[in-house]
Coordinates of C-alpha atoms in Angstrom, one line a residue:
M185 CA 21.3 -29.0 16.8
K186 CA 22.7 -29.5 13.1
M187 CA 23.2 -26.3 11.0
K188 CA 21.3 -28.0 8.2
T189 CA 18.4 -28.8 10.3
L190 CA 18.4 -25.1 11.8
R191 CA 18.7 -23.6 8.2
I192 CA 15.6 -25.4 7.4
L193 CA 13.8 -25.0 10.3
L194 CA 14.3 -20.9 9.9
L195 CA 13.3 -21.0 6.4
L196 CA 10.0 -23.0 7.3
A197 CA 9.3 -20.5 9.5
T198 CA 9.8 -17.2 7.5
L199 CA 7.8 -18.0 4.7
P200 CA 5.2 -15.4 5.4
L201 CA 2.4 -16.6 2.7
V202 CA 2.0 -20.1 4.0
S203 CA 0.2 -20.9 6.4
V204 CA 1.0 -24.1 8.6
S205 CA -2.3 -25.2 9.2
A206 CA -5.5 -25.5 7.0
S207 CA -7.8 -24.5 9.6
E208 CA -9.3 -20.7 10.0
P209 CA -7.1 -18.0 11.5
V210 CA -7.7 -17.8 15.3
H211 CA -8.9 -14.9 16.8
I212 CA -6.4 -13.1 19.1
I213 CA -6.7 -10.7 22.0
F214 CA -3.4 -9.7 23.6
D215 CA -3.2 -8.3 27.1
T216 CA -0.3 -7.2 28.1
D217 CA 1.8 -5.5 30.7
I218 CA 4.3 -3.9 28.2
S219 CA 6.6 -1.5 29.6
G220 CA 9.2 -3.4 32.0
D221 CA 10.8 -6.4 30.5
V222 CA 10.8 -6.4 26.5
D223 CA 9.6 -9.7 25.9
D224 CA 6.0 -8.2 25.3
A225 CA 7.4 -6.1 22.4
L226 CA 8.9 -9.5 20.9
A227 CA 5.7 -11.4 21.4
L228 CA 3.7 -8.5 19.7
A229 CA 6.1 -8.5 17.0
M230 CA 5.6 -12.6 16.7
L231 CA 1.9 -12.1 16.7
H232 CA 2.3 -9.8 13.5
A233 CA 4.3 -12.5 11.9
L234 CA 1.6 -15.0 12.4
A235 CA -1.3 -12.7 11.2
D236 CA 0.8 -12.2 8.1
R237 CA 0.9 -15.7 7.8
H238 CA -2.7 -16.0 8.1
E239 CA -2.4 -18.0 11.4
C240 CA -4.3 -15.0 13.5
V241 CA -6.0 -12.3 13.7
I242 CA -5.6 -9.7 16.3
D243 CA -8.5 -8.5 17.4
A244 CA -7.5 -5.8 19.9
V245 CA -4.4 -5.4 22.5
T246 CA -5.5 -4.2 26.1
I247 CA -2.7 -2.9 28.6
S248 CA -2.5 -4.0 32.2
K249 CA 0.1 -1.4 33.8
I250 CA 0.0 2.3 33.7
N251 CA 2.3 4.4 31.8
P252 CA 1.7 7.2 29.5
L253 CA 3.5 5.8 26.7
T254 CA 2.3 2.1 26.4
A255 CA -0.6 2.4 24.1
P256 CA 1.7 5.0 21.8
F257 CA 4.5 2.2 21.8
V258 CA 1.6 -0.6 21.0
D259 CA 0.4 1.6 18.3
A260 CA 3.8 2.3 16.5
V261 CA 4.3 -1.6 16.9
N262 CA 0.9 -2.4 15.1
T263 CA 1.3 0.4 12.6
F264 CA 5.2 -0.6 11.3
Y265 CA 3.4 -3.9 10.5
G266 CA 0.7 -2.6 8.7
R267 CA -2.1 -2.7 11.3
G268 CA -2.4 0.5 12.6
E269 CA -6.3 -0.1 13.0
I270 CA -6.0 -2.5 15.8
P271 CA -7.7 -1.0 19.0
I272 CA -6.0 -0.6 22.1
G273 CA -7.3 -0.5 25.2
V274 CA -5.7 0.4 29.1
T275 CA -6.3 0.3 32.5
H276 CA -6.8 3.1 34.8
D277 CA -6.6 1.0 37.9
S278 CA -3.2 -0.7 38.4
Q279 CA 0.7 -0.6 38.7
H280 CA 2.2 2.4 37.7
R281 CA 5.4 1.3 35.7
E282 CA 8.4 3.0 34.7
S283 CA 9.9 1.7 31.3
K284 CA 13.5 1.8 29.9
Y285 CA 12.4 1.3 26.3
L286 CA 9.0 2.9 25.7
H287 CA 10.5 6.6 25.2
L288 CA 11.9 5.3 21.7
V289 CA 8.3 6.2 20.4
E290 CA 8.6 9.3 20.6
K291 CA 12.0 9.7 18.6
R292 CA 11.7 12.2 15.5
D293 CA 14.1 12.4 12.5
E294 CA 13.9 15.6 10.9
G295 CA 10.8 16.7 12.9
E296 CA 9.1 13.3 11.8
L297 CA 8.3 10.7 14.3
R298 CA 10.6 7.7 13.5
Y299 CA 8.2 5.0 14.2
P300 CA 4.7 6.7 13.0
H301 CA 1.6 6.2 15.3
D302 CA -1.6 8.0 15.9
L303 CA -2.2 7.5 19.7
M304 CA 0.2 9.9 21.4
S305 CA -0.9 9.0 25.0
S306 CA -2.0 6.4 26.6
D307 CA -5.0 8.6 28.0
D308 CA -6.1 8.8 24.6
A309 CA -7.0 5.2 24.3
P310 CA -10.2 3.6 25.6
D311 CA -10.7 1.8 28.8
A312 CA -9.4 -1.8 28.6
V313 CA -12.7 -4.0 30.0
E314 CA -14.6 -1.7 28.0
L315 CA -12.8 -2.8 24.8
L316 CA -12.6 -6.4 25.8
R317 CA -16.4 -6.4 26.5
R318 CA -16.9 -4.9 23.0
V319 CA -14.8 -7.2 21.2
L320 CA -16.0 -10.2 22.9
A321 CA -19.5 -9.0 22.0
D322 CA -18.9 -9.0 18.3
A323 CA -17.2 -12.2 18.2
D324 CA -18.5 -15.4 17.2
D325 CA -19.3 -18.1 19.9
D326 CA -16.0 -19.6 21.2
S327 CA -13.9 -18.1 18.8
V328 CA -11.5 -16.0 20.8
V329 CA -8.2 -17.1 22.5
I330 CA -6.8 -14.4 25.0
V331 CA -3.3 -14.2 25.2
Q332 CA -2.5 -12.9 28.8
V333 CA 1.2 -12.0 29.4
G334 CA 1.2 -9.2 32.5
L335 CA -0.8 -8.8 35.5
A336 CA -4.4 -10.1 35.2
T337 CA -6.0 -7.1 36.2
N338 CA -8.1 -6.6 32.8
L339 CA -9.5 -10.1 32.5
A340 CA -10.1 -10.0 36.3
D341 CA -12.3 -7.2 36.3
L342 CA -14.0 -8.0 32.8
I343 CA -15.5 -11.1 34.4
E344 CA -16.7 -8.9 37.5
T345 CA -18.8 -7.0 35.0
P346 CA -22.8 -6.8 34.9
G347 CA -24.8 -6.5 31.6
D348 CA -24.4 -3.0 30.0
D349 CA -25.6 -1.5 26.8
I350 CA -22.3 -3.2 25.2
S351 CA -24.3 -6.5 25.9
P352 CA -26.9 -8.0 28.2
L353 CA -24.4 -10.8 29.5
T354 CA -22.3 -10.3 32.4
G355 CA -18.8 -10.7 31.7
L356 CA -18.4 -14.3 32.9
E357 CA -20.9 -14.9 30.6
L358 CA -19.1 -13.3 27.7
V359 CA -16.2 -15.4 28.4
S360 CA -17.9 -18.4 28.5
Q361 CA -20.0 -18.2 25.5
K362 CA -17.0 -16.3 23.2
V363 CA -13.8 -17.6 24.4
Q364 CA -12.2 -20.7 23.4
M365 CA -9.2 -20.4 25.6
V366 CA -6.6 -18.3 27.6
S367 CA -3.1 -18.3 27.4
V368 CA -1.5 -17.3 30.3
M369 CA 2.4 -16.5 31.3
A370 CA 2.1 -16.3 35.1
G371 CA 3.4 -18.7 38.2
A372 CA 5.8 -21.5 38.9
F373 CA 5.0 -24.8 39.3
A374 CA 8.3 -26.2 40.5
P375 CA 11.4 -25.0 42.4
I376 CA 13.3 -22.0 40.2
R377 CA 17.1 -22.3 41.1
G378 CA 16.1 -24.2 44.1
N379 CA 13.7 -22.0 45.4
A380 CA 10.8 -24.1 46.3
R381 CA 8.4 -21.0 46.9
Y382 CA 8.9 -18.6 43.9
F383 CA 7.1 -15.7 43.4
E384 CA 6.9 -14.6 39.8
A385 CA 6.3 -11.1 38.7
N386 CA 3.3 -11.4 37.0
V387 CA 1.7 -12.8 40.0
K388 CA 3.6 -10.8 42.7
H389 CA 2.7 -7.3 41.4
G390 CA -0.8 -8.1 41.1
V391 CA -1.5 -10.7 43.7
D392 CA -5.4 -9.8 44.4
A393 CA -5.9 -9.5 40.7
M394 CA -4.3 -13.0 40.1
Q395 CA -6.5 -14.7 42.6
R396 CA -9.5 -13.1 41.4
F397 CA -8.4 -14.5 38.0
A398 CA -7.8 -18.1 39.3
Q399 CA -10.7 -18.3 41.6
H400 CA -13.5 -16.8 39.2
W401 CA -12.5 -17.6 35.7
P402 CA -15.0 -19.8 34.4
D403 CA -14.5 -23.7 34.7
D404 CA -15.6 -24.3 31.1
V405 CA -13.0 -21.9 29.3
P406 CA -9.5 -23.8 29.7
V407 CA -6.5 -21.6 31.0
V408 CA -3.0 -23.1 29.7
W409 CA -0.2 -21.5 32.1
S410 CA 3.6 -21.1 30.8
D411 CA 5.3 -20.4 33.9
F412 CA 8.2 -19.0 34.7
R413 CA 10.3 -21.9 34.2
I414 CA 9.7 -22.2 30.3
G415 CA 10.7 -19.0 28.9
L416 CA 13.9 -19.4 31.2
A417 CA 14.7 -22.4 29.2
A418 CA 14.1 -20.8 25.8
L419 CA 16.4 -17.9 25.4
Y420 CA 15.6 -15.3 22.5
P421 CA 19.6 -15.0 21.3
R422 CA 21.4 -12.1 21.1
E423 CA 22.9 -12.8 17.8
S424 CA 19.1 -12.5 16.2
I425 CA 19.2 -9.2 17.1
A426 CA 22.6 -8.6 16.0
R427 CA 21.9 -10.2 12.7
D428 CA 18.0 -10.4 11.8
F429 CA 16.7 -6.9 11.6
Q430 CA 19.1 -5.0 9.4
Y431 CA 15.9 -5.2 6.4
H432 CA 14.8 -1.7 8.2
P433 CA 17.4 1.1 9.4
H434 CA 15.4 1.6 12.7
H435 CA 13.5 -1.3 13.7
L436 CA 11.5 -0.6 16.8
I437 CA 11.9 -4.4 18.4
S438 CA 15.4 -4.5 18.1
E439 CA 16.1 -1.2 19.2
A440 CA 13.7 -1.8 22.2
Y441 CA 15.8 -5.1 22.9
L442 CA 19.0 -3.1 23.0
T443 CA 17.7 -0.3 25.2
Y444 CA 16.4 -2.7 27.7
C445 CA 19.5 -5.0 28.1
G446 CA 22.0 -4.7 25.6
P447 CA 23.6 -6.6 23.1
D448 CA 25.4 -9.1 25.1
H449 CA 22.2 -10.8 26.6
D450 CA 20.1 -13.7 25.9
R451 CA 16.7 -12.7 27.0
P452 CA 14.1 -15.3 28.6
S453 CA 11.4 -15.7 26.2
W454 CA 8.6 -15.6 28.8
D455 CA 5.9 -14.0 26.7
L456 CA 6.5 -15.7 23.7
T457 CA 5.9 -19.2 24.5
S458 CA 2.4 -17.9 25.6
V459 CA 1.8 -16.6 21.9
L460 CA 3.1 -19.9 20.4
Y461 CA 1.3 -21.9 22.3
A462 CA -1.9 -19.9 21.7
V463 CA -1.5 -19.7 17.8
R464 CA 0.0 -23.0 17.5
P465 CA -0.9 -25.2 20.3
D466 CA -1.3 -28.9 18.0
E467 CA 2.3 -28.2 17.0
G468 CA 3.9 -30.5 19.3
Y469 CA 6.2 -27.5 20.8
F470 CA 5.2 -27.9 24.2
G471 CA 3.7 -30.9 26.0
L472 CA 1.3 -30.3 28.8
S473 CA 0.4 -31.4 32.4
Q474 CA -2.3 -33.3 33.8
P475 CA -5.7 -31.1 34.3
G476 CA -6.0 -29.5 37.6
R477 CA -6.3 -26.2 39.3
V478 CA -4.1 -23.3 40.1
T479 CA -4.5 -21.5 43.4
V480 CA -3.0 -18.2 44.2
A481 CA -2.1 -18.0 48.0
D482 CA -2.0 -14.6 49.6
D483 CA 1.4 -14.0 49.4
G484 CA 1.8 -14.7 45.5
F485 CA 2.7 -18.3 45.6
T486 CA 1.1 -20.3 42.7
S487 CA 0.4 -24.0 43.3
F488 CA -1.1 -26.6 40.9
A489 CA -3.1 -29.5 42.1
A490 CA -3.9 -32.3 39.4
A491 CA -7.7 -32.9 39.3
P492 CA -9.6 -34.8 36.5
G493 CA -11.5 -32.5 34.3
G494 CA -9.8 -29.4 35.8
R495 CA -9.6 -26.1 34.0
D496 CA -5.9 -25.5 34.0
R497 CA -3.1 -27.0 32.8
Y498 CA 0.6 -25.8 32.4
L499 CA 3.0 -26.1 29.8
V500 CA 6.0 -28.8 29.8
L501 CA 9.2 -28.1 27.6
P502 CA 11.0 -31.0 27.2
K503 CA 15.1 -30.5 26.8
K504 CA 14.9 -31.8 23.3
S505 CA 12.3 -29.2 22.3
V506 CA 14.3 -26.1 23.4
S507 CA 16.1 -25.2 20.1
R508 CA 13.3 -26.0 18.2
V509 CA 11.2 -23.4 20.0
V510 CA 14.2 -20.8 20.1
T511 CA 14.2 -21.3 16.5
I512 CA 10.6 -20.9 15.6
Q513 CA 10.7 -17.6 17.9
R514 CA 13.6 -16.3 16.3
A515 CA 12.2 -16.7 13.0
L516 CA 8.7 -15.1 13.7
V517 CA 9.8 -12.2 15.8
S518 CA 12.5 -11.0 13.3
Q519 CA 10.3 -11.8 10.0
P520 CA 9.8 -8.7 7.8
P521 CA 6.5 -7.1 7.6
L522 CA 4.1 -8.1 4.5
K523 CA 2.5 -4.4 4.8
P524 CA 5.2 -1.9 6.3

């Protein structure tokens, strides 16, 4: 890409007060397994930048892996971007996961938290499925887009819930009535590095949940899958970490990146691609497969079968679009907050 074109794209993406769309902002629930890879943190920062541009509203963050610092870390990110009021829910029945970077949220300078937050432990956060039911019950019909970047635990459990004092609707009924689309980072629908039976992490670490999600998610609520290949093709550049976050002396996103993989690594942007498509589905960053159906085998292998009118599609990233996607994602992730 020519340097002039790169500068123009970077400028367009970083204008925080101008929305690229005249439509109403999309309401987002961000369901994340934030703890292992750092792309979850980058994706959350990206959502806040899009919210600053009035392209989305973050209704809730739900967490699909267990670690006492997941909720505090998310709360610190939300607080940094001026949205400390966003409700956070956690699972209590999923994979326990250690983390290389969540401990950053406990850092103190002269006795004060470096990254202010109110939630001190994930144990203090409400149950994720209960929060999902509350948010959906309060939402307008067909108004919510769910971004799922991790295990499918919370969404699989949601659609199995009966009516209760939150809503007389079952989880399936709430999803059918309230959810417009779910953008999922999971699976692999073509060979990966010559491996025709690649087991993607979000599936293999929670096969049962992903099977339940793929089998029982309502047919009338589209699912768009960003598989392993998409984020692998669009690498988040290390130059961004070195240069773009210097507007703040301690930036939780850049420090998390450096703690996770160091300064000499371009990290695949798996979760970022699901966010980008969820908020800007019509901007032409990605192509889409034919409609069809995704199935998850007992060993965690995902497959796609085309079928007219199918619920599922997967993202396609042409080579000519990679530079554009990388540039937009970099600009949004590193965009300074409007309300620090």
